[in-house]
mmCIF file of C-alpha atoms in Angstrom:
data_model
loop_
_atom_site.group_PDB
_atom_site.id
_atom_site.type_symbol
_atom_site.label_atom_id
_atom_site.label_comp_id
_atom_site.label_asym_id
_atom_site.label_seq_id
_atom_site.Cartn_x
_atom_site.Cartn_y
_atom_site.Cartn_z
ATOM 1 C CA MET D 1 -39.267 -18.977 -4.781
ATOM 2 C CA PRO D 2 -36.653 -21.507 -5.476
ATOM 3 C CA GLU D 3 -35.042 -23.136 -2.504
ATOM 4 C CA GLN D 4 -31.297 -22.018 -1.592
ATOM 5 C CA SER D 5 -28.681 -24.619 -2.256
ATOM 6 C CA LYS D 6 -25.548 -25.748 -2.948
ATOM 7 C CA THR D 7 -23.710 -27.843 -5.122
ATOM 8 C CA TRP D 8 -19.902 -29.043 -5.219
ATOM 9 C CA ILE D 9 -19.665 -29.640 -8.995
ATOM 10 C CA ASP D 10 -16.070 -30.706 -8.745
ATOM 11 C CA GLU D 11 -13.236 -30.004 -5.832
ATOM 12 C CA THR D 12 -12.715 -26.387 -6.953
ATOM 13 C CA THR D 13 -16.611 -25.344 -8.371
ATOM 14 C CA LEU D 14 -19.512 -24.125 -6.565
ATOM 15 C CA LYS D 15 -22.826 -23.735 -7.301
ATOM 16 C CA VAL D 16 -25.071 -21.880 -5.600
ATOM 17 C CA MET D 17 -28.523 -21.587 -5.806
ATOM 18 C CA THR D 18 -30.462 -17.983 -4.502
ATOM 19 C CA TYR D 19 -33.774 -17.220 -3.891
ATOM 20 C CA LYS D 20 -34.273 -14.269 -6.081
ATOM 21 C CA SER D 21 -30.795 -13.893 -8.026
ATOM 22 C CA GLY D 22 -30.717 -16.725 -9.694
ATOM 23 C CA PHE D 23 -27.093 -19.489 -9.555
ATOM 24 C CA PHE D 24 -24.138 -18.209 -8.589
ATOM 25 C CA THR D 25 -20.777 -20.110 -9.679
ATOM 26 C CA PHE D 26 -17.541 -19.815 -7.487
ATOM 27 C CA GLN D 27 -14.639 -21.396 -9.850
ATOM 28 C CA LEU D 28 -10.820 -20.894 -10.272
ATOM 29 C CA GLY D 29 -11.941 -20.551 -14.217
ATOM 30 C CA PHE D 30 -8.296 -20.489 -15.523
ATOM 31 C CA GLU D 31 -5.889 -22.306 -17.306
ATOM 32 C CA HIS D 32 -3.017 -23.022 -14.716
ATOM 33 C CA THR D 33 -0.029 -24.101 -17.577
ATOM 34 C CA GLN D 34 -1.246 -21.047 -19.221
ATOM 35 C CA VAL D 35 0.130 -18.343 -16.323
ATOM 36 C CA GLN D 36 2.798 -20.664 -14.710
ATOM 37 C CA ALA D 37 5.656 -18.999 -16.216
ATOM 38 C CA MET D 38 4.301 -15.506 -15.117
ATOM 39 C CA LEU D 39 3.600 -16.556 -11.692
ATOM 40 C CA ASN D 40 7.231 -18.167 -11.247
ATOM 41 C CA ARG D 41 8.337 -14.006 -12.685
ATOM 42 C CA VAL D 42 6.331 -12.569 -9.986
ATOM 43 C CA ASN D 43 7.799 -14.865 -7.429
ATOM 44 C CA ASP D 44 11.126 -14.857 -8.319
ATOM 45 C CA SER D 45 10.752 -10.886 -8.164
ATOM 46 C CA GLN D 46 9.251 -11.125 -4.805
ATOM 47 C CA LYS D 47 11.450 -13.588 -3.250
ATOM 48 C CA ARG D 48 14.651 -10.942 -4.475
ATOM 49 C CA PHE D 49 12.369 -8.119 -3.081
ATOM 50 C CA ASN D 50 11.599 -9.911 0.280
ATOM 51 C CA LYS D 51 15.527 -10.115 0.599
ATOM 52 C CA THR D 52 16.189 -6.067 0.351
ATOM 53 C CA PRO D 53 18.196 -4.825 3.519
ATOM 54 C CA SER D 54 15.791 -3.964 5.963
ATOM 55 C CA LEU D 55 17.751 -1.110 6.767
ATOM 56 C CA PRO D 56 15.055 1.398 9.066
ATOM 57 C CA LEU D 57 15.784 4.422 6.322
ATOM 58 C CA ILE D 58 15.005 2.064 3.199
ATOM 59 C CA ILE D 59 12.030 0.309 4.766
ATOM 60 C CA ASP D 60 10.692 3.386 5.950
ATOM 61 C CA GLN D 61 10.800 5.650 2.971
ATOM 62 C CA VAL D 62 9.964 2.223 0.951
ATOM 63 C CA GLN D 63 6.453 2.055 3.610
ATOM 64 C CA ASP D 64 5.866 5.819 3.005
ATOM 65 C CA LYS D 65 5.908 6.000 -0.544
ATOM 66 C CA VAL D 66 4.209 2.769 -0.881
ATOM 67 C CA LEU D 67 1.396 3.765 2.070
ATOM 68 C CA ALA D 68 0.687 7.511 0.378
ATOM 69 C CA SER D 69 0.754 6.026 -3.328
ATOM 70 C CA SER D 70 -1.755 2.677 -2.511
ATOM 71 C CA ILE D 71 -4.451 4.991 -0.856
ATOM 72 C CA TYR D 72 -4.734 7.244 -3.565
ATOM 73 C CA SER D 73 -4.911 5.304 -5.969
ATOM 74 C CA THR D 74 -7.946 3.076 -4.010
ATOM 75 C CA ASN D 75 -9.420 6.499 -3.457
ATOM 76 C CA THR D 76 -9.067 8.150 -6.401
ATOM 77 C CA ILE D 77 -10.721 4.437 -8.206
ATOM 78 C CA GLU D 78 -13.881 5.030 -6.162
ATOM 79 C CA GLY D 79 -14.105 8.854 -7.755
ATOM 80 C CA GLY D 80 -11.457 10.915 -4.966
ATOM 81 C CA GLN D 81 -10.006 14.426 -5.786
ATOM 82 C CA PHE D 82 -7.081 14.193 -3.767
ATOM 83 C CA THR D 83 -3.553 14.150 -5.319
ATOM 84 C CA GLU D 84 -1.235 11.866 -4.616
ATOM 85 C CA GLN D 85 0.798 14.659 -2.496
ATOM 86 C CA GLU D 86 -2.106 15.843 -0.911
ATOM 87 C CA THR D 87 -3.166 12.517 -0.150
ATOM 88 C CA ALA D 88 0.566 12.063 1.463
ATOM 89 C CA ASN D 89 0.114 15.197 3.538
ATOM 90 C CA ILE D 90 -3.447 14.119 4.625
ATOM 91 C CA LEU D 91 -1.889 11.085 6.290
ATOM 92 C CA LYS D 92 0.310 12.995 8.555
ATOM 93 C CA GLN D 93 -2.220 14.663 10.092
ATOM 94 C CA ASP D 94 -3.059 13.322 13.540
ATOM 95 C CA PRO D 95 -6.766 11.504 12.521
ATOM 96 C CA LYS D 96 -8.406 12.811 15.698
ATOM 97 C CA THR D 97 -7.979 16.443 13.996
ATOM 98 C CA ILE D 98 -9.457 15.492 10.682
ATOM 99 C CA GLN D 99 -13.082 16.763 10.367
ATOM 100 C CA LYS D 100 -13.981 16.060 6.586
ATOM 101 C CA SER D 101 -15.392 12.574 5.652
ATOM 102 C CA GLU D 102 -13.122 13.018 1.993
ATOM 103 C CA GLU D 103 -9.978 13.538 4.397
ATOM 104 C CA ARG D 104 -11.212 10.888 6.515
ATOM 105 C CA ARG D 105 -12.012 8.069 4.293
ATOM 106 C CA LEU D 106 -8.212 8.275 3.291
ATOM 107 C CA THR D 107 -7.228 7.907 7.199
ATOM 108 C CA ASN D 108 -9.789 5.282 7.329
ATOM 109 C CA LEU D 109 -7.581 3.187 4.842
ATOM 110 C CA LYS D 110 -4.201 4.024 6.705
ATOM 111 C CA GLU D 111 -5.904 2.410 9.579
ATOM 112 C CA SER D 112 -6.991 -0.230 7.337
ATOM 113 C CA ILE D 113 -3.574 -1.330 6.239
ATOM 114 C CA GLU D 114 -2.313 -0.590 9.443
ATOM 115 C CA TRP D 115 -4.714 -3.385 11.001
ATOM 116 C CA ILE D 116 -3.824 -5.714 8.026
ATOM 117 C CA LYS D 117 0.035 -5.374 8.234
ATOM 118 C CA LYS D 118 -0.653 -7.477 11.788
ATOM 119 C CA SER D 119 -0.980 -10.300 10.037
ATOM 120 C CA SER D 120 1.825 -10.205 7.913
ATOM 121 C CA SER D 121 4.262 -13.274 7.139
ATOM 122 C CA LYS D 122 7.732 -12.319 6.817
ATOM 123 C CA GLN D 123 8.905 -15.259 3.990
ATOM 124 C CA LEU D 124 7.264 -15.943 1.256
ATOM 125 C CA LYS D 125 4.529 -18.822 1.128
ATOM 126 C CA PRO D 126 3.028 -19.023 -2.499
ATOM 127 C CA VAL D 127 1.278 -21.856 -2.330
ATOM 128 C CA GLU D 128 0.330 -21.952 1.633
ATOM 129 C CA GLY D 129 -2.919 -20.174 2.212
ATOM 130 C CA LYS D 130 -3.778 -19.757 5.975
ATOM 131 C CA PRO D 131 -8.496 -19.642 6.297
ATOM 132 C CA PHE D 132 -9.827 -16.035 5.603
ATOM 133 C CA GLU D 133 -12.140 -15.563 8.353
ATOM 134 C CA LEU D 134 -15.688 -13.738 7.764
ATOM 135 C CA SER D 135 -14.828 -11.279 10.410
ATOM 136 C CA THR D 136 -12.181 -9.965 8.702
ATOM 137 C CA MET D 137 -14.505 -8.965 6.070
ATOM 138 C CA PHE D 138 -16.816 -7.669 8.462
ATOM 139 C CA GLN D 139 -13.678 -5.618 10.439
ATOM 140 C CA LEU D 140 -12.046 -4.388 6.895
ATOM 141 C CA HIS D 141 -15.360 -2.528 6.450
ATOM 142 C CA THR D 142 -15.985 -1.210 9.141
ATOM 143 C CA LEU D 143 -12.415 0.155 9.487
ATOM 144 C CA VAL D 144 -13.597 1.641 5.690
ATOM 145 C CA SER D 145 -16.674 3.095 6.572
ATOM 146 C CA GLN D 146 -16.156 4.338 10.488
ATOM 147 C CA ASN D 147 -16.882 7.945 11.224
ATOM 148 C CA LEU D 148 -17.971 8.811 7.974
ATOM 149 C CA GLU D 149 -21.211 11.431 7.289
ATOM 150 C CA GLU D 150 -23.219 8.362 4.650
ATOM 151 C CA GLN D 151 -26.568 7.339 6.753
ATOM 152 C CA HIS D 152 -26.495 5.172 3.931
ATOM 153 C CA ASN D 153 -23.993 3.229 4.637
ATOM 154 C CA PRO D 154 -23.976 1.288 8.025
ATOM 155 C CA ALA D 155 -20.121 0.463 8.634
ATOM 156 C CA GLY D 156 -19.844 -3.767 8.902
ATOM 157 C CA GLN D 157 -23.874 -4.040 8.486
ATOM 158 C CA LEU D 158 -24.655 -6.117 5.345
ATOM 159 C CA ARG D 159 -27.157 -4.517 2.480
ATOM 160 C CA ASN D 160 -30.489 -4.768 2.217
ATOM 161 C CA ASN D 161 -32.276 -3.469 -1.150
ATOM 162 C CA GLN D 162 -36.362 -2.667 -0.761
ATOM 163 C CA PRO D 163 -38.344 -2.981 -3.406
ATOM 164 C CA THR D 164 -37.486 0.503 -4.878
ATOM 165 C CA GLN D 165 -34.225 0.493 -4.292
ATOM 166 C CA LYS D 166 -31.797 -0.626 -7.223
ATOM 167 C CA THR D 167 -27.941 -1.175 -6.939
ATOM 168 C CA ILE D 168 -26.408 -1.045 -10.108
ATOM 169 C CA VAL D 169 -22.768 -1.576 -10.562
ATOM 170 C CA GLY D 170 -20.043 -0.200 -13.079
ATOM 171 C CA ASN D 171 -20.903 2.146 -16.224
ATOM 172 C CA ASP D 172 -21.261 1.756 -19.932
ATOM 173 C CA SER D 173 -17.983 3.649 -20.255
ATOM 174 C CA HIS D 174 -15.545 0.671 -18.308
ATOM 175 C CA GLY D 175 -17.387 -2.234 -19.176
ATOM 176 C CA GLY D 176 -21.301 -1.760 -19.014
ATOM 177 C CA THR D 177 -23.270 -2.324 -15.800
ATOM 178 C CA TYR D 178 -24.304 -5.392 -13.450
ATOM 179 C CA ARG D 179 -26.841 -5.579 -10.834
ATOM 180 C CA PRO D 180 -25.740 -7.457 -7.936
ATOM 181 C CA PRO D 181 -28.239 -9.986 -5.423
ATOM 182 C CA LYS D 182 -30.947 -7.453 -4.016
ATOM 183 C CA CYS D 183 -31.957 -9.116 -1.070
ATOM 184 C CA ILE D 184 -30.480 -9.743 2.994
ATOM 185 C CA GLU D 185 -31.293 -14.192 2.303
ATOM 186 C CA ASP D 186 -29.165 -13.722 -0.745
ATOM 187 C CA ILE D 187 -26.605 -11.568 0.408
ATOM 188 C CA GLU D 188 -25.842 -13.560 3.288
ATOM 189 C CA TYR D 189 -26.345 -17.232 1.688
ATOM 190 C CA LEU D 190 -23.321 -15.873 -1.233
ATOM 191 C CA ILE D 191 -21.153 -14.539 1.387
ATOM 192 C CA GLN D 192 -20.696 -17.881 3.381
ATOM 193 C CA ALA D 193 -20.692 -19.825 0.238
ATOM 194 C CA TRP D 194 -17.936 -17.112 -1.085
ATOM 195 C CA ILE D 195 -15.993 -18.173 2.399
ATOM 196 C CA GLU D 196 -16.675 -21.461 1.920
ATOM 197 C CA TRP D 197 -14.957 -21.705 -1.462
ATOM 198 C CA LEU D 198 -12.308 -19.658 -0.494
ATOM 199 C CA ASN D 199 -11.222 -22.230 1.892
ATOM 200 C CA SER D 200 -11.808 -25.042 0.779
ATOM 201 C CA PRO D 201 -8.937 -27.206 0.417
ATOM 202 C CA ASN D 202 -8.406 -27.247 -3.318
ATOM 203 C CA VAL D 203 -8.630 -23.384 -3.789
ATOM 204 C CA ILE D 204 -6.924 -22.727 -0.155
ATOM 205 C CA ASN D 205 -3.664 -23.624 -1.192
ATOM 206 C CA GLN D 206 -3.600 -22.354 -4.554
ATOM 207 C CA PRO D 207 -1.454 -19.993 -5.313
ATOM 208 C CA ALA D 208 -1.860 -16.994 -3.376
ATOM 209 C CA ILE D 209 -1.882 -14.473 -5.722
ATOM 210 C CA ILE D 210 -4.845 -16.046 -7.461
ATOM 211 C CA ARG D 211 -6.740 -17.124 -4.709
ATOM 212 C CA ALA D 212 -6.314 -13.140 -3.496
ATOM 213 C CA GLY D 213 -7.532 -11.985 -6.919
ATOM 214 C CA LEU D 214 -10.571 -14.514 -7.264
ATOM 215 C CA ALA D 215 -11.324 -13.610 -3.613
ATOM 216 C CA HIS D 216 -11.351 -9.710 -5.168
ATOM 217 C CA TYR D 217 -13.407 -10.720 -7.632
ATOM 218 C CA TYR D 218 -15.872 -12.879 -6.146
ATOM 219 C CA PHE D 219 -16.558 -10.076 -3.509
ATOM 220 C CA GLU D 220 -17.475 -7.423 -5.824
ATOM 221 C CA LEU D 221 -19.751 -9.680 -7.846
ATOM 222 C CA ILE D 222 -21.613 -10.207 -4.485
ATOM 223 C CA HIS D 223 -21.215 -6.744 -3.531
ATOM 224 C CA PRO D 224 -22.352 -6.914 -0.514
ATOM 225 C CA PHE D 225 -22.620 -3.504 1.062
ATOM 226 C CA TRP D 226 -24.062 -0.415 0.223
ATOM 227 C CA ASP D 227 -21.021 1.349 -0.538
ATOM 228 C CA GLY D 228 -16.780 0.855 0.431
ATOM 229 C CA ASN D 229 -17.213 -2.462 -2.012
ATOM 230 C CA GLY D 230 -14.509 -1.671 -3.936
ATOM 231 C CA ARG D 231 -11.953 -0.472 -0.922
ATOM 232 C CA THR D 232 -13.016 -3.156 1.109
ATOM 233 C CA GLY D 233 -12.303 -6.161 -1.260
ATOM 234 C CA ARG D 234 -9.006 -4.564 -2.646
ATOM 235 C CA LEU D 235 -8.251 -4.941 0.845
ATOM 236 C CA ILE D 236 -9.291 -8.565 1.332
ATOM 237 C CA GLU D 237 -7.090 -9.372 -1.320
ATOM 238 C CA MET D 238 -4.154 -7.312 0.365
ATOM 239 C CA PHE D 239 -4.654 -9.386 3.446
ATOM 240 C CA ILE D 240 -4.612 -12.226 1.889
ATOM 241 C CA LEU D 241 -1.228 -11.187 -0.133
ATOM 242 C CA GLU D 242 0.090 -10.382 3.238
ATOM 243 C CA GLN D 243 -0.624 -13.456 5.149
ATOM 244 C CA SER D 244 1.692 -15.375 2.418
ATOM 245 C CA GLY D 245 4.592 -12.721 2.768
ATOM 246 C CA TYR D 246 3.632 -10.412 -0.901
ATOM 247 C CA ARG D 247 5.325 -7.196 1.524
ATOM 248 C CA PHE D 248 4.561 -3.892 -0.360
ATOM 249 C CA SER D 249 3.334 -5.458 -3.609
ATOM 250 C CA SER D 250 0.032 -6.366 -1.738
ATOM 251 C CA SER D 251 -1.222 -3.203 -1.885
ATOM 252 C CA ALA D 252 1.502 -1.065 -4.113
ATOM 253 C CA ILE D 253 -0.231 -2.973 -7.191
ATOM 254 C CA TRP D 254 -3.713 -0.838 -6.616
ATOM 255 C CA LYS D 255 -1.382 2.316 -8.794
ATOM 256 C CA TYR D 256 -1.311 -0.866 -11.735
ATOM 257 C CA TYR D 257 -5.424 -0.349 -11.487
ATOM 258 C CA GLN D 258 -5.580 3.209 -11.158
ATOM 259 C CA THR D 259 -3.536 3.651 -14.121
ATOM 260 C CA ASN D 260 -5.692 1.162 -16.020
ATOM 261 C CA ILE D 261 -8.778 1.114 -14.197
ATOM 262 C CA HIS D 262 -10.729 0.784 -17.373
ATOM 263 C CA GLU D 263 -9.772 -2.683 -18.104
ATOM 264 C CA TYR D 264 -9.531 -3.183 -14.456
ATOM 265 C CA PHE D 265 -13.283 -2.192 -14.454
ATOM 266 C CA ALA D 266 -13.976 -3.686 -17.857
ATOM 267 C CA LEU D 267 -12.731 -7.080 -16.962
ATOM 268 C CA PHE D 268 -15.552 -7.337 -13.898
ATOM 269 C CA ASN D 269 -17.873 -7.590 -16.575
ATOM 270 C CA GLN D 270 -16.076 -9.738 -19.176
ATOM 271 C CA CYS D 271 -15.463 -12.115 -17.408
ATOM 272 C CA ARG D 272 -18.673 -12.519 -15.571
ATOM 273 C CA LYS D 273 -20.449 -12.210 -19.170
ATOM 274 C CA LEU D 274 -17.978 -15.471 -20.104
ATOM 275 C CA ALA D 275 -19.010 -17.376 -16.983
ATOM 276 C CA ASP D 276 -22.795 -17.086 -18.048
ATOM 277 C CA LYS D 277 -22.191 -18.284 -21.055
ATOM 278 C CA LYS D 278 -20.121 -21.044 -19.829
ATOM 279 C CA GLU D 279 -17.434 -20.490 -21.755
ATOM 280 C CA ASP D 280 -13.811 -22.399 -20.547
ATOM 281 C CA ASN D 281 -11.742 -20.312 -18.184
ATOM 282 C CA PRO D 282 -13.871 -17.312 -17.674
ATOM 283 C CA ASN D 283 -11.384 -15.645 -14.942
ATOM 284 C CA GLN D 284 -8.485 -16.506 -17.433
ATOM 285 C CA LEU D 285 -8.093 -12.264 -18.675
ATOM 286 C CA PHE D 286 -8.633 -11.086 -14.628
ATOM 287 C CA ILE D 287 -5.765 -13.484 -13.562
ATOM 288 C CA GLU D 288 -3.608 -12.500 -16.558
ATOM 289 C CA PHE D 289 -4.279 -8.968 -15.647
ATOM 290 C CA ILE D 290 -3.415 -8.979 -11.822
ATOM 291 C CA LEU D 291 -0.447 -11.295 -12.730
ATOM 292 C CA ASN D 292 0.873 -8.375 -15.130
ATOM 293 C CA GLY D 293 -0.044 -5.830 -12.264
ATOM 294 C CA MET D 294 2.095 -7.903 -9.610
ATOM 295 C CA PHE D 295 4.946 -8.260 -11.819
ATOM 296 C CA GLU D 296 5.466 -4.535 -13.100
ATOM 297 C CA THR D 297 4.492 -3.637 -9.150
ATOM 298 C CA ILE D 298 7.272 -5.482 -7.545
ATOM 299 C CA GLU D 299 9.939 -4.479 -10.562
ATOM 300 C CA TYR D 300 8.670 -0.647 -9.602
ATOM 301 C CA LEU D 301 9.629 -1.584 -5.953
ATOM 302 C CA HIS D 302 13.078 -3.148 -6.862
ATOM 303 C CA ASP D 303 13.798 0.046 -8.477
ATOM 304 C CA GLU D 304 12.508 2.503 -5.720
ATOM 305 C CA SER D 305 14.597 0.180 -3.344
ATOM 306 C CA ASN D 306 17.616 0.461 -5.232
ATOM 307 C CA LYS D 307 17.473 4.172 -5.997
ATOM 308 C CA LEU D 308 17.063 4.144 -2.129
ATOM 309 C CA ILE D 309 20.559 2.174 -1.234
ATOM 310 C CA GLY D 310 22.578 4.061 -4.098
ATOM 311 C CA TYR D 311 21.833 7.388 -1.984
ATOM 312 C CA LEU D 312 22.376 5.838 1.341
ATOM 313 C CA LEU D 313 25.870 4.804 -0.030
ATOM 314 C CA TYR D 314 26.431 8.268 -1.725
ATOM 315 C CA GLN D 315 25.711 9.874 1.589
ATOM 316 C CA THR D 316 28.154 8.107 2.988
ATOM 317 C CA ALA D 317 31.166 8.660 0.539
ATOM 318 C CA LEU D 318 30.343 12.139 0.833
ATOM 319 C CA ASN D 319 30.551 11.733 4.856
ATOM 320 C CA ASN D 320 33.485 10.216 4.249
ATOM 321 C CA ALA D 321 35.644 13.106 2.206
ATOM 322 C CA LYS D 322 34.270 15.721 4.668
ATOM 323 C CA PHE D 323 35.760 13.541 7.420
ATOM 324 C CA ARG D 324 39.391 12.395 5.559
ATOM 325 C CA LYS D 325 39.049 16.358 4.522
ATOM 326 C CA GLU D 326 38.978 16.197 1.004
ATOM 327 C CA ILE D 327 36.206 18.751 0.983
ATOM 328 C CA SER D 328 35.359 21.587 2.686
ATOM 329 C CA ASP D 329 32.012 22.122 4.281
ATOM 330 C CA ARG D 330 31.176 25.240 1.809
ATOM 331 C CA GLN D 331 31.386 22.225 -0.483
ATOM 332 C CA PHE D 332 29.527 19.924 1.518
ATOM 333 C CA ASN D 333 26.898 22.269 2.006
ATOM 334 C CA LEU D 334 27.248 22.919 -1.899
ATOM 335 C CA ILE D 335 25.897 19.743 -2.511
ATOM 336 C CA HIS D 336 23.113 19.312 -0.240
ATOM 337 C CA ASN D 337 21.988 22.695 -1.785
ATOM 338 C CA VAL D 338 22.261 21.395 -5.271
ATOM 339 C CA MET D 339 20.508 18.243 -3.814
ATOM 340 C CA ARG D 340 17.642 19.869 -3.281
ATOM 341 C CA VAL D 341 16.981 22.938 -5.301
ATOM 342 C CA MET D 342 16.957 19.516 -8.415
ATOM 343 C CA SER D 343 14.635 17.664 -6.107
ATOM 344 C CA GLU D 344 12.666 20.593 -5.739
ATOM 345 C CA SER D 345 12.641 21.800 -9.388
ATOM 346 C CA ASN D 346 12.508 18.219 -10.504
ATOM 347 C CA LYS D 347 15.036 19.083 -13.198
ATOM 348 C CA PHE D 348 19.060 19.448 -13.310
ATOM 349 C CA LEU D 349 20.396 23.270 -13.896
ATOM 350 C CA SER D 350 23.803 24.506 -15.643
ATOM 351 C CA LYS D 351 26.148 26.037 -12.980
ATOM 352 C CA ALA D 352 25.357 29.595 -14.162
ATOM 353 C CA GLU D 353 21.834 28.778 -13.272
ATOM 354 C CA LEU D 354 22.405 27.080 -9.904
ATOM 355 C CA TYR D 355 24.536 29.862 -9.023
ATOM 356 C CA ARG D 356 21.981 32.614 -9.269
ATOM 357 C CA ILE D 357 19.684 30.334 -6.419
ATOM 358 C CA PRO D 358 19.690 32.246 -3.145
ATOM 359 C CA GLN D 359 20.674 29.050 -0.704
ATOM 360 C CA ILE D 360 23.808 28.808 -2.767
ATOM 361 C CA GLN D 361 24.661 32.257 -2.919
ATOM 362 C CA ILE D 362 24.404 32.880 0.099
ATOM 363 C CA LEU D 363 27.506 29.992 0.552
ATOM 364 C CA TYR D 364 28.945 32.639 -0.956
ATOM 365 C CA ASP D 365 28.769 36.079 0.324
ATOM 366 C CA ARG D 366 32.000 37.964 -0.053
ATOM 367 C CA LYS D 367 32.963 35.121 -2.245
ATOM 368 C CA THR D 368 33.435 35.785 -5.334
ATOM 369 C CA GLU D 369 31.880 33.856 -8.498
ATOM 370 C CA ARG D 370 34.749 31.884 -9.572
ATOM 371 C CA THR D 371 35.286 30.012 -6.200
ATOM 372 C CA PHE D 372 31.847 28.923 -6.766
ATOM 373 C CA TYR D 373 32.770 27.687 -10.167
ATOM 374 C CA ARG D 374 36.012 25.946 -8.770
ATOM 375 C CA ASP D 375 33.834 24.284 -5.754
ATOM 376 C CA ILE D 376 31.580 22.636 -9.024
ATOM 377 C CA ASP D 377 34.698 21.609 -10.466
ATOM 378 C CA LYS D 378 36.136 19.921 -7.572
ATOM 379 C CA LEU D 379 32.877 18.248 -6.674
ATOM 380 C CA VAL D 380 32.998 16.814 -10.323
ATOM 381 C CA GLU D 381 36.390 15.557 -10.388
ATOM 382 C CA LEU D 382 35.524 13.263 -7.103
ATOM 383 C CA LYS D 383 32.478 12.681 -9.005
ATOM 384 C CA PHE D 384 30.294 13.619 -6.350
ATOM 385 C CA LEU D 385 28.450 15.712 -9.521
ATOM 386 C CA SER D 386 28.895 14.916 -13.202
ATOM 387 C CA GLU D 387 27.963 17.289 -16.225
ATOM 388 C CA GLN D 388 25.946 16.506 -19.256
ATOM 389 C CA ASP D 389 25.080 18.895 -21.973
ATOM 390 C CA GLY D 390 26.030 21.546 -20.335
ATOM 391 C CA LEU D 391 23.527 20.704 -16.629
ATOM 392 C CA VAL D 392 24.599 19.664 -13.281
ATOM 393 C CA VAL D 393 23.752 16.031 -12.130
ATOM 394 C CA MET D 394 24.046 13.618 -9.459
ATOM 395 C CA GLY D 395 26.938 11.339 -9.276
ATOM 396 C CA ASN D 396 28.735 9.815 -12.412
#
């Protein structure tokens, strides 16, 4: 049996010899010049997003939406069956009242994210990395796995396959399968080497997005736990991003992974095979995938925040119009009912369709239908509503 050993090939490449799993190489594996332009775009977008007005209503709504979306996505990647709305509803419940393991997985993820948020940086620091502690990895796996009816996956305990036990990662439909290291001696040694590499001087100050992505990538290749490796790996990535000030995008990117799940899974195998063949820059495609995902994610966060800011301005103008008696109480209530109906039905309606809505009919008890049409026309005139192709829409 070969001796375990570690050799630094250069300032950013650590080659590890294991007992039973052969060689394992930690490397950057990408060409900086080919990703710098997109990296700059991502950081510029995040910098602008971090300047979004810190109004509680905006921050709270963005946070709630990102939380539900992120947990839905990371859970779905691992085979979860809840819809995004069902996920949001479960997250609003008291965790103490939840009995089913399927639901507890969601509240465990929420607790994990809240724990990570305690280490968040308010300032964007794209290249000022902080050491990643081994205890953080164990803590995240424990939070993810706690109180689940999974006897085969003790929380925070490393995997140690017996001769008859097989661990196979991936499947043929997502780029093929992979057998990670099996014996605990190799897993422990590789995890220690992973930490050493991740915190080494020339890796810790790599762009945070790249360091976080590679931390996730190599963690999944080691696959140190019996279960929960995917969720834990994405949380590790989130932790490193949060330390560097990537607010909300740190977990919101999971939706991009879930939407592009085939490419996400396939790249783990593709990059691993390129490294086995000793190809140059074997991690290039994975890094580019993450950067594209971060940019798309942050742009989406901009759009959502702008919608909320627009809504706040709209509400302020509406309240001012009521205060100045430019609109009546009935017209004020009408527009809120119109907003509610459109939100629930997720479509625009004609005047006639709106008039038949029971909540709106109540406002016009003992009033003529003509009064309703006059109220709509007044709100259109003041540009609180507008008409497009015979349908009533919000604003002008």
